[in-house]
Short mmCIF file of C-alpha atoms in Angstrom, two decimals:
data_model
loop_
_atom_site.label_atom_id
_atom_site.label_comp_id
_atom_site.label_asym_id
_atom_site.label_seq_id
_atom_site.Cartn_x
_atom_site.Cartn_y
_atom_site.Cartn_z
CA MET A 1 10.41 29.05 -10.23
CA SER A 2 13.08 28.44 -13.10
CA LYS A 3 12.11 28.96 -16.82
CA THR A 4 12.42 25.62 -18.10
CA SER A 5 10.30 25.04 -14.97
CA SER A 6 7.71 27.33 -15.71
CA ASN A 7 7.42 26.32 -19.00
CA CYS A 8 7.61 22.36 -19.11
CA ALA A 9 4.56 23.10 -16.45
CA SER A 10 2.98 25.29 -19.22
CA GLN A 11 2.61 21.63 -21.71
CA VAL A 12 0.10 19.19 -21.80
CA ILE A 13 3.18 15.84 -22.94
CA THR A 14 2.20 12.89 -24.55
CA CYS A 15 3.21 9.64 -23.02
CA LYS A 16 2.63 6.05 -22.47
CA ALA A 17 -0.03 4.57 -19.44
CA ALA A 18 -1.43 1.38 -18.41
CA VAL A 19 -5.16 2.41 -19.12
CA CYS A 20 -8.78 -0.03 -17.63
CA TRP A 21 -11.25 0.58 -19.78
CA GLY A 22 -13.95 -1.35 -17.61
CA VAL A 23 -14.47 -3.72 -15.11
CA GLY A 24 -11.89 -6.79 -15.17
CA GLU A 25 -11.00 -5.75 -18.01
CA GLU A 26 -6.45 -6.36 -18.79
CA CYS A 27 -4.92 -2.74 -19.00
CA LYS A 28 -4.24 -1.21 -22.50
CA VAL A 29 -0.59 0.94 -22.53
CA GLU A 30 -1.83 3.28 -25.11
CA GLU A 31 -1.22 7.20 -25.87
CA ILE A 32 -2.98 9.83 -23.54
CA GLN A 33 -2.29 13.06 -22.65
CA VAL A 34 -1.35 14.23 -19.40
CA GLU A 35 -2.19 18.19 -18.56
CA PRO A 36 0.15 20.83 -16.45
CA PRO A 37 -0.68 20.96 -13.11
CA GLN A 38 -2.63 22.92 -11.50
CA LYS A 39 -2.60 25.55 -8.37
CA PHE A 40 -0.68 23.17 -5.28
CA GLU A 41 -0.29 20.59 -7.85
CA VAL A 42 3.49 18.77 -9.35
CA ARG A 43 3.74 16.88 -12.86
CA VAL A 44 6.25 13.98 -11.82
CA LYS A 45 8.14 11.84 -14.51
CA MET A 46 7.57 7.80 -12.85
CA LEU A 47 10.95 5.68 -12.94
CA TYR A 48 9.24 3.12 -11.49
CA ALA A 49 5.74 1.68 -9.69
CA SER A 50 4.31 -1.79 -8.28
CA LEU A 51 2.10 -3.62 -8.32
CA CYS A 52 -0.80 -4.14 -5.32
CA HIS A 53 -3.40 -5.95 -4.63
CA THR A 54 -5.66 -2.87 -4.12
CA ASP A 55 -5.28 -1.89 -7.99
CA ILE A 56 -6.80 -5.89 -8.21
CA VAL A 57 -9.16 -4.79 -6.21
CA ILE A 58 -10.72 -1.35 -7.73
CA SER A 59 -9.97 -2.96 -11.69
CA LYS A 60 -13.05 -5.45 -11.03
CA GLY A 61 -14.88 -2.50 -10.17
CA HIS A 62 -14.40 -2.17 -6.38
CA PRO A 63 -15.95 -0.31 -4.29
CA ILE A 64 -16.53 2.12 -6.85
CA PRO A 65 -16.64 1.24 -10.47
CA LEU A 66 -15.12 4.09 -12.93
CA PHE A 67 -13.75 3.49 -15.93
CA PRO A 68 -11.83 4.44 -17.58
CA ARG A 69 -8.94 4.54 -15.01
CA VAL A 70 -5.02 4.86 -15.22
CA LEU A 71 -3.92 2.30 -12.34
CA GLY A 72 -1.31 2.16 -9.69
CA HIS A 73 -1.12 4.03 -6.77
CA GLU A 74 2.53 2.87 -5.64
CA GLY A 75 5.83 4.32 -7.42
CA VAL A 76 8.81 6.45 -6.80
CA GLY A 77 9.24 9.91 -9.55
CA VAL A 78 11.19 12.81 -10.33
CA VAL A 79 9.40 15.99 -10.60
CA GLU A 80 9.42 17.49 -13.98
CA SER A 81 6.94 20.44 -13.41
CA VAL A 82 5.68 23.09 -10.35
CA GLY A 83 2.33 24.33 -10.71
CA GLU A 84 1.12 27.91 -8.99
CA GLU A 85 1.34 28.28 -5.16
CA VAL A 86 3.69 25.77 -4.56
CA ASN A 87 6.41 26.12 -1.99
CA ALA A 88 10.08 25.32 -3.96
CA GLU A 89 11.10 24.94 -0.33
CA ASP A 90 8.65 22.17 0.10
CA PHE A 91 9.16 20.64 -3.50
CA LYS A 92 10.83 21.84 -6.98
CA GLN A 93 11.83 20.78 -10.38
CA GLY A 94 14.03 17.61 -9.54
CA ASP A 95 12.91 16.49 -6.97
CA ILE A 96 12.24 12.69 -5.81
CA VAL A 97 8.98 11.63 -4.62
CA ILE A 98 6.69 8.77 -3.72
CA PRO A 99 2.86 9.53 -3.79
CA THR A 100 0.53 8.76 -0.99
CA PHE A 101 -2.92 8.17 -0.54
CA VAL A 102 -3.75 10.08 2.70
CA SER A 103 -2.69 13.57 3.66
CA GLU A 104 -1.67 15.48 6.68
CA CYS A 105 -2.89 18.96 7.03
CA GLN A 106 -1.83 19.42 10.54
CA GLU A 107 -4.84 21.07 11.35
CA CYS A 108 -8.03 19.68 11.17
CA GLU A 109 -10.08 17.99 14.04
CA TYR A 110 -9.23 14.39 12.14
CA CYS A 111 -5.37 15.77 12.42
CA LEU A 112 -4.93 16.56 16.11
CA SER A 113 -6.91 14.26 17.46
CA GLY A 114 -4.66 11.45 18.12
CA LYS A 115 -6.66 8.86 16.66
CA SER A 116 -6.55 9.19 12.96
CA ASN A 117 -4.54 9.21 9.96
CA LEU A 118 -7.18 10.90 8.21
CA CYS A 119 -7.25 14.78 6.93
CA LEU A 120 -10.54 16.52 6.79
CA LYS A 121 -8.73 18.69 4.88
CA TYR A 122 -6.98 16.77 2.07
CA PRO A 123 -9.55 13.48 2.34
CA PHE A 124 -8.69 10.19 1.31
CA THR A 125 -10.84 9.73 -1.87
CA TRP A 126 -12.67 6.88 -3.74
CA SER A 127 -14.17 9.90 -6.87
CA GLY A 128 -10.65 8.79 -8.71
CA LEU A 129 -10.48 13.06 -9.24
CA MET A 130 -8.09 15.91 -8.33
CA LEU A 131 -9.26 18.25 -5.11
CA ASP A 132 -11.23 20.59 -7.32
CA GLY A 133 -13.07 17.49 -9.00
CA THR A 134 -11.42 17.00 -12.29
CA SER A 135 -9.00 14.69 -14.01
CA ARG A 136 -5.10 15.88 -15.39
CA MET A 137 -5.94 13.16 -18.11
CA SER A 138 -7.50 11.88 -21.22
CA THR A 139 -7.60 10.10 -23.94
CA VAL A 140 -5.12 11.61 -26.71
CA LYS A 141 -7.01 14.39 -28.35
CA GLY A 142 -8.47 14.98 -25.31
CA GLN A 143 -11.22 12.59 -26.81
CA LYS A 144 -11.57 11.36 -23.26
CA MET A 145 -11.34 12.14 -19.40
CA LEU A 146 -8.71 9.07 -17.46
CA TYR A 147 -9.78 9.31 -14.04
CA HIS A 148 -6.84 8.15 -11.35
CA LEU A 149 -7.02 6.35 -8.86
CA PHE A 150 -6.81 8.09 -5.23
CA SER A 151 -4.85 10.53 -5.32
CA CYS A 152 -2.23 9.38 -8.68
CA SER A 153 -2.01 7.21 -10.79
CA THR A 154 1.71 4.85 -11.20
CA TRP A 155 1.10 2.99 -14.18
CA SER A 156 2.06 5.96 -16.24
CA GLU A 157 4.87 7.62 -17.39
CA TYR A 158 3.29 10.38 -16.38
CA MET A 159 1.21 12.30 -13.87
CA VAL A 160 0.07 15.08 -11.89
CA VAL A 161 -0.22 14.62 -8.31
CA ASN A 162 -1.41 17.85 -4.98
CA VAL A 163 1.40 18.32 -3.19
CA ASN A 164 0.10 17.18 -0.20
CA TYR A 165 0.05 14.11 -1.60
CA LEU A 166 3.94 13.31 -2.07
CA VAL A 167 6.31 12.99 0.34
CA LYS A 168 10.19 14.10 -0.77
CA LEU A 169 12.21 11.60 -0.72
CA HIS A 170 15.86 13.53 1.49
CA ASN A 171 19.39 12.02 0.10
CA TRP A 172 17.71 8.70 -0.71
CA GLY A 173 20.93 7.10 -2.98
CA ALA A 174 23.08 9.86 -1.77
CA HIS A 175 25.15 7.15 -0.34
CA ARG A 176 25.09 4.66 -3.58
CA THR A 177 27.19 1.57 -1.53
CA THR A 178 24.87 1.81 1.54
CA THR A 179 21.05 3.20 0.35
CA PRO A 180 18.73 0.78 -1.39
CA PRO A 181 17.58 0.61 -4.71
CA LEU A 182 15.71 3.40 -5.72
CA SER A 183 12.51 1.07 -6.97
CA HIS A 184 12.67 -0.33 -3.32
CA ALA A 185 10.69 2.97 -2.59
CA SER A 186 8.13 2.31 -4.18
CA PHE A 187 7.30 -0.12 -2.14
CA LEU A 188 6.25 2.57 0.70
CA SER A 189 3.99 3.88 -0.60
CA CYS A 190 0.98 1.05 0.29
CA GLY A 191 2.05 -1.98 0.64
CA PHE A 192 4.95 -2.49 2.99
CA SER A 193 4.25 0.45 4.69
CA THR A 194 0.32 -0.46 5.76
CA GLY A 195 2.08 -3.26 7.76
CA PHE A 196 4.93 -1.75 9.38
CA GLY A 197 2.49 0.71 10.57
CA ALA A 198 -0.14 -1.53 12.18
CA PRO A 199 1.36 -2.29 14.83
CA TRP A 200 3.54 0.62 15.73
CA LYS A 201 0.63 3.71 15.37
CA GLU A 202 -3.06 1.76 14.90
CA ALA A 203 -2.26 -1.17 17.30
CA LYS A 204 0.57 0.18 19.58
CA ILE A 205 1.78 -2.69 20.76
CA GLU A 206 2.82 -3.48 23.70
CA ARG A 207 6.95 -4.58 24.56
CA GLY A 208 6.76 -8.46 24.88
CA SER A 209 3.43 -8.83 22.94
CA THR A 210 2.28 -11.81 21.16
CA VAL A 211 1.38 -11.33 17.36
CA ALA A 212 -0.20 -13.31 14.57
CA VAL A 213 -0.75 -12.51 11.18
CA ILE A 214 -2.72 -13.72 8.44
CA GLY A 215 -1.43 -13.97 5.06
CA LEU A 216 1.62 -12.77 4.48
CA GLY A 217 2.26 -11.12 1.48
CA ALA A 218 3.36 -7.20 1.58
CA VAL A 219 1.64 -6.18 3.77
CA GLY A 220 1.47 -9.19 6.26
CA LEU A 221 5.68 -8.66 5.81
CA GLY A 222 5.51 -5.38 6.43
CA ALA A 223 3.01 -5.79 9.78
CA ILE A 224 6.34 -8.84 11.11
CA GLU A 225 8.10 -6.00 10.62
CA GLY A 226 6.66 -3.60 12.70
CA ALA A 227 5.59 -5.98 15.41
CA ARG A 228 9.58 -7.00 15.40
CA MET A 229 10.42 -3.25 15.51
CA GLN A 230 8.18 -3.04 18.62
CA GLY A 231 9.17 -5.33 20.84
CA ALA A 232 7.18 -8.04 20.06
CA SER A 233 7.99 -11.24 21.81
CA ARG A 234 6.68 -13.84 19.90
CA ILE A 235 5.34 -13.63 15.49
CA ILE A 236 3.14 -16.12 14.50
CA GLY A 237 2.43 -15.91 10.40
CA VAL A 238 -0.04 -17.54 8.80
CA ASP A 239 -0.16 -18.59 5.29
CA LYS A 240 -0.70 -21.63 2.92
CA ASN A 241 1.99 -21.19 1.05
CA GLU A 242 5.12 -22.85 2.19
CA MET A 243 7.47 -20.38 -0.02
CA LYS A 244 6.58 -17.73 2.49
CA ARG A 245 8.29 -18.81 5.45
CA GLU A 246 11.44 -18.40 4.29
CA LYS A 247 10.37 -14.43 3.20
CA GLY A 248 8.74 -14.83 6.70
CA ILE A 249 11.67 -15.82 8.19
CA ALA A 250 13.42 -12.34 7.16
CA PHE A 251 10.85 -9.96 8.09
CA GLY A 252 11.59 -11.46 12.07
CA MET A 253 8.85 -14.18 11.97
CA THR A 254 9.08 -16.54 15.04
CA ASP A 255 6.35 -19.06 14.62
CA PHE A 256 5.23 -19.81 10.86
CA ILE A 257 1.66 -22.03 10.35
CA ASN A 258 0.34 -23.25 6.62
CA PRO A 259 -2.90 -24.51 7.49
CA ASP A 260 -3.02 -27.28 4.95
CA ASP A 261 -0.08 -29.24 7.11
CA HIS A 262 -3.46 -29.58 9.58
CA GLN A 263 -5.71 -30.85 6.92
CA SER A 264 -7.33 -33.76 7.93
CA GLU A 265 -7.08 -36.78 5.25
CA HIS A 266 -10.27 -37.62 5.93
CA ASP A 267 -13.48 -35.58 7.42
CA GLN A 268 -12.74 -31.93 5.75
CA ASP A 269 -15.54 -30.89 8.78
CA HIS A 270 -12.39 -31.56 10.37
CA ASP A 271 -10.19 -29.69 9.99
CA LYS A 272 -8.47 -26.88 11.92
CA SER A 273 -9.82 -22.97 11.48
CA VAL A 274 -7.39 -21.08 11.35
CA SER A 275 -8.26 -19.14 15.28
CA LYS A 276 -7.67 -22.49 16.17
CA LEU A 277 -4.60 -23.57 15.21
CA ILE A 278 -3.58 -20.13 16.62
CA LYS A 279 -4.66 -20.71 19.83
CA ASP A 280 -3.17 -24.00 19.41
CA SER A 281 0.23 -22.72 19.36
CA THR A 282 -0.25 -20.26 22.83
CA ASP A 283 -1.15 -23.44 25.10
CA GLY A 284 -5.39 -21.87 23.64
CA MET A 285 -4.37 -18.24 25.12
CA GLY A 286 -4.48 -17.14 21.34
CA VAL A 287 -2.38 -13.78 21.06
CA ASP A 288 -2.76 -10.27 21.93
CA TYR A 289 -2.85 -9.03 18.36
CA CYS A 290 -3.55 -10.45 15.26
CA PHE A 291 -3.65 -8.70 11.64
CA GLU A 292 -5.87 -9.79 9.10
CA CYS A 293 -3.72 -9.00 5.62
CA THR A 294 -5.14 -11.54 3.14
CA GLY A 295 -8.76 -9.11 2.54
CA VAL A 296 -10.69 -12.71 2.51
CA ALA A 297 -14.18 -11.82 4.98
CA SER A 298 -13.97 -15.06 6.57
CA PHE A 299 -10.79 -14.47 8.30
CA ILE A 300 -11.74 -11.46 9.68
CA ASN A 301 -13.48 -13.57 12.64
CA GLU A 302 -10.46 -15.75 12.48
CA ALA A 303 -8.00 -13.30 13.05
CA LEU A 304 -10.68 -12.00 16.25
CA GLY A 305 -11.46 -15.11 17.21
CA ALA A 306 -7.47 -16.34 17.32
CA THR A 307 -7.23 -13.17 20.65
CA LYS A 308 -7.17 -14.05 23.59
CA MET A 309 -10.55 -13.23 25.77
CA GLY A 310 -10.94 -10.16 27.13
CA LYS A 311 -8.12 -8.55 25.77
CA GLY A 312 -6.95 -9.08 21.98
CA THR A 313 -6.99 -6.95 19.49
CA ALA A 314 -7.20 -7.90 15.66
CA VAL A 315 -6.86 -5.40 12.71
CA VAL A 316 -7.98 -5.78 9.94
CA LEU A 317 -5.80 -4.41 6.22
CA GLY A 318 -6.14 -6.32 3.66
CA ALA A 319 -8.34 -4.93 0.70
CA SER A 320 -11.23 -6.54 0.03
CA GLY A 321 -14.29 -6.19 -3.29
CA VAL A 322 -16.55 -7.13 0.10
CA THR A 323 -18.73 -5.25 1.87
CA THR A 324 -20.18 -6.04 3.99
CA VAL A 325 -19.34 -8.46 6.66
CA GLN A 326 -21.08 -10.88 9.51
CA ILE A 327 -19.10 -10.70 13.09
CA ASP A 328 -18.88 -13.93 14.97
CA PHE A 329 -20.85 -11.61 18.04
CA LEU A 330 -19.63 -13.72 20.91
CA SER A 331 -16.38 -13.37 19.74
CA LEU A 332 -16.60 -9.55 19.69
CA MET A 333 -19.29 -9.67 23.02
CA SER A 334 -16.05 -11.63 25.05
CA GLY A 335 -13.86 -8.34 25.13
CA ARG A 336 -11.61 -8.92 21.99
CA THR A 337 -11.34 -5.17 19.58
CA LEU A 338 -12.13 -5.32 15.73
CA LYS A 339 -10.38 -2.49 14.55
CA GLY A 340 -10.02 -1.51 10.87
CA SER A 341 -6.97 0.73 9.54
CA ILE A 342 -6.09 2.41 6.41
CA PHE A 343 -2.51 2.44 5.73
CA GLY A 344 -1.83 1.30 8.95
CA GLY A 345 -2.45 4.25 10.96
CA LEU A 346 0.35 6.35 9.04
CA LYS A 347 0.09 10.12 9.50
CA ALA A 348 2.21 11.22 5.79
CA LYS A 349 4.00 14.35 7.06
CA THR A 350 4.82 12.82 10.48
CA ASP A 351 5.26 8.46 9.76
CA LEU A 352 6.06 8.06 7.05
CA PRO A 353 9.36 10.50 6.80
CA ILE A 354 10.14 7.89 9.77
CA LEU A 355 10.10 5.00 7.73
CA ILE A 356 11.29 6.65 4.73
CA ASN A 357 14.03 6.86 7.05
CA LYS A 358 14.65 3.50 8.85
CA CYS A 359 13.73 2.22 4.66
CA MET A 360 17.50 4.33 3.91
CA ASN A 361 19.16 2.99 6.78
CA LYS A 362 18.70 -0.94 5.79
CA GLU A 363 17.03 -1.23 8.92
CA MET A 364 14.55 -2.96 7.54
CA GLN A 365 15.40 -6.11 4.02
CA LEU A 366 13.10 -4.54 1.13
CA ASP A 367 15.25 -6.10 -1.11
CA GLU A 368 14.04 -9.49 -0.31
CA LEU A 369 9.62 -7.80 -1.40
CA LEU A 370 11.41 -7.76 -5.16
CA THR A 371 10.94 -10.70 -6.64
CA HIS A 372 10.06 -9.58 -10.12
CA GLU A 373 10.38 -7.04 -12.63
CA VAL A 374 8.43 -6.28 -15.95
CA PRO A 375 8.22 -2.97 -18.17
CA LEU A 376 5.35 -1.02 -18.33
CA VAL A 377 4.19 -2.65 -21.82
CA ASP A 378 4.17 -6.18 -19.71
CA ILE A 379 1.82 -5.07 -17.22
CA ASN A 380 -0.47 -7.39 -17.59
CA GLN A 381 2.32 -10.22 -16.88
CA ALA A 382 2.39 -8.01 -13.82
CA LEU A 383 -1.27 -9.41 -12.40
CA GLU A 384 -0.33 -13.01 -13.63
CA LEU A 385 2.91 -12.83 -11.65
CA LEU A 386 1.07 -11.75 -8.72
CA LYS A 387 -0.58 -15.17 -8.69
CA GLN A 388 2.36 -17.60 -8.51
CA PRO A 389 3.42 -18.30 -5.10
CA ASP A 390 7.25 -16.83 -5.00
CA CYS A 391 5.79 -13.30 -5.53
CA VAL A 392 5.79 -10.80 -3.60
CA LYS A 393 5.84 -6.96 -5.12
CA VAL A 394 6.69 -6.67 -8.84
CA LEU A 395 8.35 -3.83 -9.93
CA ILE A 396 6.77 -1.36 -12.89
CA LYS A 397 10.47 -0.55 -14.84
CA ILE A 398 8.79 2.38 -16.15
#
């Protein structure tokens, strides 16, 4: 470690961050203190962050109301300093990195099982704390501890992350004329990657499969892209927002269903369900795979019912504050499979670098995701923008 990085790593930094102080409260951009990185940790100077629906769900106190809290889990930044025991070959000062909320030790039962992208040694956690049970963030003068989101807090000028929840971007931006803007890397920390991974790693769809995607936000568009790259023969996008039609087509959607176009003018009891609309477009058979990307509890049954009897699979990707869901018994007992997913089944070390390389090579159109930009001080405006019909991803300039 260089003398410069040693000095940096021993200092507390005062910086600005977006702090949520209670359930449903607006974020307040204020000065906080970020401690030096400890063993196996680095401190990251954030460059860009983005807004994910999960941030909103957690700000409402789900699943555990932990406040005050610095939100944000999508972002890209540069390593400012490193703690002890960090291998310089893995991470060093100046490296460009993105955070992840899942890790991969490649040694534990889960990592070796081939059945899960979760890790027992470095677990996915809701605690809002580092692995040692403490926080690296506090209000000015350390008066009150601040919770992180998962393993990080990207809505801050600086954050500390355990290196096992970081992925380095090798050579991103080395060829400025051909590489996507660095800001786009922020979208890979959660939403888009979750969607992309689901057809690839979670469902492992076969070439020629028929697919439906309910909800065309960043997760849904990622699922469309993932299904396209896996060779799906037909990809049906479902969304009530007509503006999502063009976005879906850009990522590989072949058909679009707007449920509002099929409502009965005189009798709402005869409005066709989403599952019925999907079945109608597939000669009554349904699709091989359906991905639920909205987080709306009732759509889980719709996704299950939209798949083929005896062999269909529905994958739940959308984040929600709902803790229990009623499942249609007959749909499940008819041989369909209902599967949950975290981060689309992607493994941090094995799979995410492959996706990053695809993005660097412009094999997918990340620029289609970006619709709005705001500075960190206007973080609450970003939350309002997400309600606009033309909004997909809001980039937060740190």
